[in-house]
mmCIF file with all atom_site columns, C-alpha atoms in Angstrom:
data_model
loop_
_atom_site.group_PDB
_atom_site.id
_atom_site.type_symbol
_atom_site.label_atom_id
_atom_site.label_alt_id
_atom_site.label_comp_id
_atom_site.label_asym_id
_atom_site.label_entity_id
_atom_site.label_seq_id
_atom_site.pdbx_PDB_ins_code
_atom_site.Cartn_x
_atom_site.Cartn_y
_atom_site.Cartn_z
_atom_site.occupancy
_atom_site.B_iso_or_equiv
_atom_site.pdbx_formal_charge
_atom_site.auth_seq_id
_atom_site.auth_comp_id
_atom_site.auth_asym_id
_atom_site.auth_atom_id
_atom_site.pdbx_PDB_model_num
ATOM 1   C CA . MET A 1 1   ? 16.549  50.812 -3.794  1.00 0.00 ? 1261 MET A CA 1
ATOM 2   C CA . THR A 1 2   ? 15.120  49.883 -0.427  1.00 0.00 ? 1262 THR A CA 1
ATOM 3   C CA . ALA A 1 3   ? 11.969  51.381 1.041   1.00 0.00 ? 1263 ALA A CA 1
ATOM 4   C CA . ASP A 1 4   ? 14.155  53.528 3.308   1.00 0.00 ? 1264 ASP A CA 1
ATOM 5   C CA . ASN A 1 5   ? 15.708  55.494 0.450   1.00 0.00 ? 1265 ASN A CA 1
ATOM 6   C CA . LEU A 1 6   ? 12.701  55.805 -1.871  1.00 0.00 ? 1266 LEU A CA 1
ATOM 7   C CA . ARG A 1 7   ? 11.301  59.260 -2.448  1.00 0.00 ? 1267 ARG A CA 1
ATOM 8   C CA . PRO A 1 8   ? 8.264   60.116 -0.332  1.00 0.00 ? 1268 PRO A CA 1
ATOM 9   C CA . LEU A 1 9   ? 4.801   60.158 -1.869  1.00 0.00 ? 1269 LEU A CA 1
ATOM 10  C CA . ALA A 1 10  ? 2.637   63.193 -2.585  1.00 0.00 ? 1270 ALA A CA 1
ATOM 11  C CA . VAL A 1 11  ? -0.963  62.024 -2.978  1.00 0.00 ? 1271 VAL A CA 1
ATOM 12  C CA . PHE A 1 12  ? -3.413  64.141 -4.984  1.00 0.00 ? 1272 PHE A CA 1
ATOM 13  C CA . ASP A 1 13  ? -7.175  63.963 -5.301  1.00 0.00 ? 1273 ASP A CA 1
ATOM 14  C CA . LEU A 1 14  ? -8.582  64.902 -8.725  1.00 0.00 ? 1274 LEU A CA 1
ATOM 15  C CA . ASP A 1 15  ? -12.087 66.386 -8.583  1.00 0.00 ? 1275 ASP A CA 1
ATOM 16  C CA . ASN A 1 16  ? -12.050 69.951 -7.237  1.00 0.00 ? 1276 ASN A CA 1
ATOM 17  C CA . THR A 1 17  ? -8.361  69.576 -6.374  1.00 0.00 ? 1277 THR A CA 1
ATOM 18  C CA . LEU A 1 18  ? -6.739  69.311 -9.809  1.00 0.00 ? 1278 LEU A CA 1
ATOM 19  C CA . ALA A 1 19  ? -9.863  69.364 -12.008 1.00 0.00 ? 1279 ALA A CA 1
ATOM 20  C CA . ALA A 1 20  ? -12.749 71.834 -11.822 1.00 0.00 ? 1280 ALA A CA 1
ATOM 21  C CA . THR A 1 21  ? -16.039 69.959 -11.813 1.00 0.00 ? 1281 THR A CA 1
ATOM 22  C CA . ALA A 1 22  ? -18.493 72.886 -11.686 1.00 0.00 ? 1282 ALA A CA 1
ATOM 23  C CA . HIS A 1 23  ? -19.507 72.434 -15.356 1.00 0.00 ? 1283 HIS A CA 1
ATOM 24  C CA . ARG A 1 24  ? -20.788 68.906 -14.643 1.00 0.00 ? 1284 ARG A CA 1
ATOM 25  C CA . GLN A 1 25  ? -22.474 69.458 -11.282 1.00 0.00 ? 1285 GLN A CA 1
ATOM 26  C CA . ARG A 1 26  ? -25.815 69.826 -13.047 1.00 0.00 ? 1286 ARG A CA 1
ATOM 27  C CA . PHE A 1 27  ? -25.887 66.072 -13.602 1.00 0.00 ? 1287 PHE A CA 1
ATOM 28  C CA . LEU A 1 28  ? -25.908 65.558 -9.813  1.00 0.00 ? 1288 LEU A CA 1
ATOM 29  C CA . GLU A 1 29  ? -28.675 68.098 -9.246  1.00 0.00 ? 1289 GLU A CA 1
ATOM 30  C CA . ARG A 1 30  ? -31.176 65.943 -11.148 1.00 0.00 ? 1290 ARG A CA 1
ATOM 31  C CA . ARG A 1 31  ? -33.306 63.265 -9.576  1.00 0.00 ? 1291 ARG A CA 1
ATOM 32  C CA . PRO A 1 32  ? -32.259 60.625 -10.204 1.00 0.00 ? 1292 PRO A CA 1
ATOM 33  C CA . LYS A 1 33  ? -28.624 61.701 -10.509 1.00 0.00 ? 1293 LYS A CA 1
ATOM 34  C CA . ASP A 1 34  ? -27.123 61.047 -13.938 1.00 0.00 ? 1294 ASP A CA 1
ATOM 35  C CA . TRP A 1 35  ? -23.823 59.405 -13.005 1.00 0.00 ? 1295 TRP A CA 1
ATOM 36  C CA . ASP A 1 36  ? -23.004 58.310 -16.546 1.00 0.00 ? 1296 ASP A CA 1
ATOM 37  C CA . ALA A 1 37  ? -23.272 61.893 -17.838 1.00 0.00 ? 1297 ALA A CA 1
ATOM 38  C CA . PHE A 1 38  ? -21.379 63.253 -14.815 1.00 0.00 ? 1298 PHE A CA 1
ATOM 39  C CA . PHE A 1 39  ? -18.382 61.014 -15.444 1.00 0.00 ? 1299 PHE A CA 1
ATOM 40  C CA . ALA A 1 40  ? -18.636 61.282 -19.255 1.00 0.00 ? 1300 ALA A CA 1
ATOM 41  C CA . ALA A 1 41  ? -18.116 65.059 -18.902 1.00 0.00 ? 1301 ALA A CA 1
ATOM 42  C CA . ALA A 1 42  ? -14.911 64.669 -16.839 1.00 0.00 ? 1302 ALA A CA 1
ATOM 43  C CA . PRO A 1 43  ? -12.544 64.853 -19.854 1.00 0.00 ? 1303 PRO A CA 1
ATOM 44  C CA . ASP A 1 44  ? -13.731 68.461 -20.312 1.00 0.00 ? 1304 ASP A CA 1
ATOM 45  C CA . ASP A 1 45  ? -12.802 69.507 -16.759 1.00 0.00 ? 1305 ASP A CA 1
ATOM 46  C CA . PRO A 1 46  ? -10.731 72.686 -16.736 1.00 0.00 ? 1306 PRO A CA 1
ATOM 47  C CA . PRO A 1 47  ? -7.536  72.412 -14.700 1.00 0.00 ? 1307 PRO A CA 1
ATOM 48  C CA . LEU A 1 48  ? -7.338  74.185 -11.348 1.00 0.00 ? 1308 LEU A CA 1
ATOM 49  C CA . ASP A 1 49  ? -4.146  76.238 -11.525 1.00 0.00 ? 1309 ASP A CA 1
ATOM 50  C CA . GLU A 1 50  ? -3.420  76.106 -7.786  1.00 0.00 ? 1310 GLU A CA 1
ATOM 51  C CA . GLY A 1 51  ? -3.668  72.331 -7.647  1.00 0.00 ? 1311 GLY A CA 1
ATOM 52  C CA . ILE A 1 52  ? -1.725  71.817 -10.863 1.00 0.00 ? 1312 ILE A CA 1
ATOM 53  C CA . ALA A 1 53  ? 1.111   74.056 -9.633  1.00 0.00 ? 1313 ALA A CA 1
ATOM 54  C CA . LEU A 1 54  ? 1.232   72.291 -6.261  1.00 0.00 ? 1314 LEU A CA 1
ATOM 55  C CA . CYS A 1 55  ? 1.358   68.883 -7.957  1.00 0.00 ? 1315 CYS A CA 1
ATOM 56  C CA . ARG A 1 56  ? 4.213   69.911 -10.219 1.00 0.00 ? 1316 ARG A CA 1
ATOM 57  C CA . GLU A 1 57  ? 6.075   71.437 -7.274  1.00 0.00 ? 1317 GLU A CA 1
ATOM 58  C CA . ALA A 1 58  ? 5.601   68.292 -5.157  1.00 0.00 ? 1318 ALA A CA 1
ATOM 59  C CA . ALA A 1 59  ? 7.000   66.163 -7.996  1.00 0.00 ? 1319 ALA A CA 1
ATOM 60  C CA . GLU A 1 60  ? 10.376  67.835 -7.553  1.00 0.00 ? 1320 GLU A CA 1
ATOM 61  C CA . GLU A 1 61  ? 10.905  65.979 -4.265  1.00 0.00 ? 1321 GLU A CA 1
ATOM 62  C CA . CYS A 1 62  ? 8.203   63.292 -4.234  1.00 0.00 ? 1322 CYS A CA 1
ATOM 63  C CA . ASP A 1 63  ? 6.715   60.574 -6.364  1.00 0.00 ? 1323 ASP A CA 1
ATOM 64  C CA . VAL A 1 64  ? 3.155   61.602 -7.226  1.00 0.00 ? 1324 VAL A CA 1
ATOM 65  C CA . VAL A 1 65  ? 0.190   59.294 -6.679  1.00 0.00 ? 1325 VAL A CA 1
ATOM 66  C CA . TYR A 1 66  ? -3.369  60.142 -7.696  1.00 0.00 ? 1326 TYR A CA 1
ATOM 67  C CA . LEU A 1 67  ? -6.176  59.037 -5.378  1.00 0.00 ? 1327 LEU A CA 1
ATOM 68  C CA . THR A 1 68  ? -9.680  59.586 -6.661  1.00 0.00 ? 1328 THR A CA 1
ATOM 69  C CA . GLY A 1 69  ? -13.161 58.432 -5.896  1.00 0.00 ? 1329 GLY A CA 1
ATOM 70  C CA . ARG A 1 70  ? -13.863 58.204 -9.624  1.00 0.00 ? 1330 ARG A CA 1
ATOM 71  C CA . PRO A 1 71  ? -14.892 54.694 -10.598 1.00 0.00 ? 1331 PRO A CA 1
ATOM 72  C CA . GLU A 1 72  ? -12.437 52.395 -12.322 1.00 0.00 ? 1332 GLU A CA 1
ATOM 73  C CA . ARG A 1 73  ? -14.421 52.649 -15.578 1.00 0.00 ? 1333 ARG A CA 1
ATOM 74  C CA . CYS A 1 74  ? -13.124 56.243 -15.901 1.00 0.00 ? 1334 CYS A CA 1
ATOM 75  C CA . ARG A 1 75  ? -9.454  55.213 -15.974 1.00 0.00 ? 1335 ARG A CA 1
ATOM 76  C CA . ARG A 1 76  ? -8.782  55.833 -19.688 1.00 0.00 ? 1336 ARG A CA 1
ATOM 77  C CA . ASP A 1 77  ? -10.337 59.326 -19.650 1.00 0.00 ? 1337 ASP A CA 1
ATOM 78  C CA . THR A 1 78  ? -8.608  60.159 -16.361 1.00 0.00 ? 1338 THR A CA 1
ATOM 79  C CA . LEU A 1 79  ? -5.174  59.133 -17.623 1.00 0.00 ? 1339 LEU A CA 1
ATOM 80  C CA . ALA A 1 80  ? -5.703  61.139 -20.817 1.00 0.00 ? 1340 ALA A CA 1
ATOM 81  C CA . TRP A 1 81  ? -6.748  64.207 -18.805 1.00 0.00 ? 1341 TRP A CA 1
ATOM 82  C CA . LEU A 1 82  ? -3.691  63.976 -16.525 1.00 0.00 ? 1342 LEU A CA 1
ATOM 83  C CA . ALA A 1 83  ? -1.389  63.647 -19.545 1.00 0.00 ? 1343 ALA A CA 1
ATOM 84  C CA . ALA A 1 84  ? -3.086  66.575 -21.318 1.00 0.00 ? 1344 ALA A CA 1
ATOM 85  C CA . GLN A 1 85  ? -2.340  68.774 -18.303 1.00 0.00 ? 1345 GLN A CA 1
ATOM 86  C CA . GLY A 1 86  ? 1.320   67.777 -18.385 1.00 0.00 ? 1346 GLY A CA 1
ATOM 87  C CA . LEU A 1 87  ? 1.084   66.378 -14.862 1.00 0.00 ? 1347 LEU A CA 1
ATOM 88  C CA . PRO A 1 88  ? 3.689   63.974 -13.512 1.00 0.00 ? 1348 PRO A CA 1
ATOM 89  C CA . GLU A 1 89  ? 3.132   60.319 -14.213 1.00 0.00 ? 1349 GLU A CA 1
ATOM 90  C CA . GLY A 1 90  ? 2.151   58.220 -11.256 1.00 0.00 ? 1350 GLY A CA 1
ATOM 91  C CA . PRO A 1 91  ? -0.184  55.458 -10.218 1.00 0.00 ? 1351 PRO A CA 1
ATOM 92  C CA . VAL A 1 92  ? -3.890  56.299 -10.192 1.00 0.00 ? 1352 VAL A CA 1
ATOM 93  C CA . HIS A 1 93  ? -5.969  54.675 -7.458  1.00 0.00 ? 1353 HIS A CA 1
ATOM 94  C CA . MET A 1 94  ? -9.664  54.641 -8.349  1.00 0.00 ? 1354 MET A CA 1
ATOM 95  C CA . ARG A 1 95  ? -12.841 53.422 -6.696  1.00 0.00 ? 1355 ARG A CA 1
ATOM 96  C CA . ARG A 1 96  ? -13.423 49.730 -7.270  1.00 0.00 ? 1356 ARG A CA 1
ATOM 97  C CA . HIS A 1 97  ? -16.536 48.569 -9.064  1.00 0.00 ? 1357 HIS A CA 1
ATOM 98  C CA . ARG A 1 98  ? -19.588 48.608 -6.752  1.00 0.00 ? 1358 ARG A CA 1
ATOM 99  C CA . ASP A 1 99  ? -17.606 50.034 -3.794  1.00 0.00 ? 1359 ASP A CA 1
ATOM 100 C CA . PHE A 1 100 ? -19.912 52.723 -2.430  1.00 0.00 ? 1360 PHE A CA 1
ATOM 101 C CA . ARG A 1 101 ? -18.243 53.287 0.935   1.00 0.00 ? 1361 ARG A CA 1
ATOM 102 C CA . PRO A 1 102 ? -17.624 56.933 1.889   1.00 0.00 ? 1362 PRO A CA 1
ATOM 103 C CA . ALA A 1 103 ? -14.547 58.570 0.379   1.00 0.00 ? 1363 ALA A CA 1
ATOM 104 C CA . ARG A 1 104 ? -13.163 59.222 3.874   1.00 0.00 ? 1364 ARG A CA 1
ATOM 105 C CA . VAL A 1 105 ? -13.065 55.436 4.397   1.00 0.00 ? 1365 VAL A CA 1
ATOM 106 C CA . THR A 1 106 ? -11.765 54.310 1.006   1.00 0.00 ? 1366 THR A CA 1
ATOM 107 C CA . LYS A 1 107 ? -9.116  57.007 0.727   1.00 0.00 ? 1367 LYS A CA 1
ATOM 108 C CA . VAL A 1 108 ? -7.686  56.501 4.221   1.00 0.00 ? 1368 VAL A CA 1
ATOM 109 C CA . GLU A 1 109 ? -7.605  52.763 3.552   1.00 0.00 ? 1369 GLU A CA 1
ATOM 110 C CA . THR A 1 110 ? -5.536  53.413 0.421   1.00 0.00 ? 1370 THR A CA 1
ATOM 111 C CA . LEU A 1 111 ? -3.276  55.882 2.261   1.00 0.00 ? 1371 LEU A CA 1
ATOM 112 C CA . ARG A 1 112 ? -2.543  53.254 4.911   1.00 0.00 ? 1372 ARG A CA 1
ATOM 113 C CA . ARG A 1 113 ? -1.695  50.723 2.216   1.00 0.00 ? 1373 ARG A CA 1
ATOM 114 C CA . LEU A 1 114 ? 0.588   53.196 0.430   1.00 0.00 ? 1374 LEU A CA 1
ATOM 115 C CA . GLY A 1 115 ? 2.161   54.326 3.692   1.00 0.00 ? 1375 GLY A CA 1
ATOM 116 C CA . ALA A 1 116 ? 3.030   50.780 4.753   1.00 0.00 ? 1376 ALA A CA 1
ATOM 117 C CA . ASP A 1 117 ? 6.265   50.902 2.772   1.00 0.00 ? 1377 ASP A CA 1
ATOM 118 C CA . ARG A 1 118 ? 6.635   54.543 1.690   1.00 0.00 ? 1378 ARG A CA 1
ATOM 119 C CA . ALA A 1 119 ? 6.584   57.820 3.569   1.00 0.00 ? 1379 ALA A CA 1
ATOM 120 C CA . ILE A 1 120 ? 3.635   59.998 2.629   1.00 0.00 ? 1380 ILE A CA 1
ATOM 121 C CA . ARG A 1 121 ? 4.693   63.631 2.532   1.00 0.00 ? 1381 ARG A CA 1
ATOM 122 C CA . VAL A 1 122 ? 1.216   65.005 1.884   1.00 0.00 ? 1382 VAL A CA 1
ATOM 123 C CA . LEU A 1 123 ? -2.356  64.292 0.853   1.00 0.00 ? 1383 LEU A CA 1
ATOM 124 C CA . VAL A 1 124 ? -3.979  67.121 -1.124  1.00 0.00 ? 1384 VAL A CA 1
ATOM 125 C CA . ASP A 1 125 ? -7.786  66.836 -1.151  1.00 0.00 ? 1385 ASP A CA 1
ATOM 126 C CA . ASP A 1 126 ? -10.807 69.140 -1.181  1.00 0.00 ? 1386 ASP A CA 1
ATOM 127 C CA . ASP A 1 127 ? -13.157 66.981 0.887   1.00 0.00 ? 1387 ASP A CA 1
ATOM 128 C CA . PRO A 1 128 ? -13.130 68.165 4.523   1.00 0.00 ? 1388 PRO A CA 1
ATOM 129 C CA . LEU A 1 129 ? -14.223 64.748 5.817   1.00 0.00 ? 1389 LEU A CA 1
ATOM 130 C CA . VAL A 1 130 ? -11.440 62.983 3.891   1.00 0.00 ? 1390 VAL A CA 1
ATOM 131 C CA . CYS A 1 131 ? -8.939  65.549 5.179   1.00 0.00 ? 1391 CYS A CA 1
ATOM 132 C CA . ASP A 1 132 ? -10.159 65.133 8.773   1.00 0.00 ? 1392 ASP A CA 1
ATOM 133 C CA . ALA A 1 133 ? -9.979  61.336 8.562   1.00 0.00 ? 1393 ALA A CA 1
ATOM 134 C CA . ALA A 1 134 ? -6.496  61.428 6.994   1.00 0.00 ? 1394 ALA A CA 1
ATOM 135 C CA . GLU A 1 135 ? -5.216  63.798 9.678   1.00 0.00 ? 1395 GLU A CA 1
ATOM 136 C CA . GLU A 1 136 ? -6.724  61.609 12.406  1.00 0.00 ? 1396 GLU A CA 1
ATOM 137 C CA . ALA A 1 137 ? -4.875  58.657 10.851  1.00 0.00 ? 1397 ALA A CA 1
ATOM 138 C CA . GLY A 1 138 ? -1.613  60.626 11.081  1.00 0.00 ? 1398 GLY A CA 1
ATOM 139 C CA . PHE A 1 139 ? -1.180  61.766 7.492   1.00 0.00 ? 1399 PHE A CA 1
ATOM 140 C CA . PRO A 1 140 ? -0.126  65.344 6.638   1.00 0.00 ? 1400 PRO A CA 1
ATOM 141 C CA . VAL A 1 141 ? -2.836  67.131 4.655   1.00 0.00 ? 1401 VAL A CA 1
ATOM 142 C CA . VAL A 1 142 ? -3.187  70.193 2.457   1.00 0.00 ? 1402 VAL A CA 1
ATOM 143 C CA . ARG A 1 143 ? -6.834  71.178 2.151   1.00 0.00 ? 1403 ARG A CA 1
ATOM 144 C CA . ALA A 1 144 ? -7.575  72.154 -1.432  1.00 0.00 ? 1404 ALA A CA 1
ATOM 145 C CA . GLY A 1 145 ? -9.835  75.138 -0.938  1.00 0.00 ? 1405 GLY A CA 1
ATOM 146 C CA . TRP A 1 146 ? -9.379  76.702 -4.356  1.00 0.00 ? 1406 TRP A CA 1
ATOM 147 C CA . ALA A 1 147 ? -12.509 75.254 -6.034  1.00 0.00 ? 1407 ALA A CA 1
ATOM 148 C CA . THR A 1 148 ? -16.074 76.242 -5.279  1.00 0.00 ? 1408 THR A CA 1
ATOM 149 C CA . PRO A 1 149 ? -17.480 73.628 -2.885  1.00 0.00 ? 1409 PRO A CA 1
ATOM 150 C CA . SER A 1 150 ? -20.403 71.602 -4.157  1.00 0.00 ? 1410 SER A CA 1
ATOM 151 C CA . GLU A 1 151 ? -23.031 70.152 -1.845  1.00 0.00 ? 1411 GLU A CA 1
ATOM 152 C CA . GLU A 1 152 ? -23.962 67.652 -4.566  1.00 0.00 ? 1412 GLU A CA 1
ATOM 153 C CA . LEU A 1 153 ? -20.365 66.434 -4.859  1.00 0.00 ? 1413 LEU A CA 1
ATOM 154 C CA . ARG A 1 154 ? -19.968 66.254 -1.065  1.00 0.00 ? 1414 ARG A CA 1
ATOM 155 C CA . GLU A 1 155 ? -23.132 64.164 -0.822  1.00 0.00 ? 1415 GLU A CA 1
ATOM 156 C CA . ALA A 1 156 ? -21.914 61.926 -3.633  1.00 0.00 ? 1416 ALA A CA 1
ATOM 157 C CA . GLN A 1 157 ? -18.582 61.399 -1.867  1.00 0.00 ? 1417 GLN A CA 1
ATOM 158 C CA . GLU A 1 158 ? -19.885 60.766 1.621   1.00 0.00 ? 1418 GLU A CA 1
ATOM 159 C CA . LYS A 1 159 ? -23.449 59.525 1.459   1.00 0.00 ? 1419 LYS A CA 1
ATOM 160 C CA . GLU A 1 160 ? -23.461 57.682 -1.845  1.00 0.00 ? 1420 GLU A CA 1
ATOM 161 C CA . GLY A 1 161 ? -19.815 56.659 -2.228  1.00 0.00 ? 1421 GLY A CA 1
ATOM 162 C CA . ARG A 1 162 ? -19.817 57.678 -5.860  1.00 0.00 ? 1422 ARG A CA 1
ATOM 163 C CA . THR A 1 163 ? -16.771 59.874 -6.340  1.00 0.00 ? 1423 THR A CA 1
#
């Protein structure tokens, strides 16, 4: 198959798009933030029905890719969580070790890399700054507004480059 006849990509964020993180926000409200506990609690994230349904629907016409700001050390737990939800298999792009750039930078960089040889049908993400940056770069976006926004998570994504 050539790049011209490959299925397009549907790219999904995880936290507050597919997985509800409210139960672990308390670890970000502490000073200092407890990142180890925050990520250790991720396997217990409840699924977000709207995001899960959209992901399954997208998989009918697209290959699914997961794009998260979670650090690479969370890969095993993340893959297990995706499988437990019965979500489509697909590559999972995670934050590289010690890469603390804002999510809007790292995610658009990955989208450009993915889009170099595959059409991207949609990015589904809850972070308004990531969505804005992706749209400005020419990518179609669905804004995942079905989870309760978290100021702590937004700060972690944009100011600290942690998720």
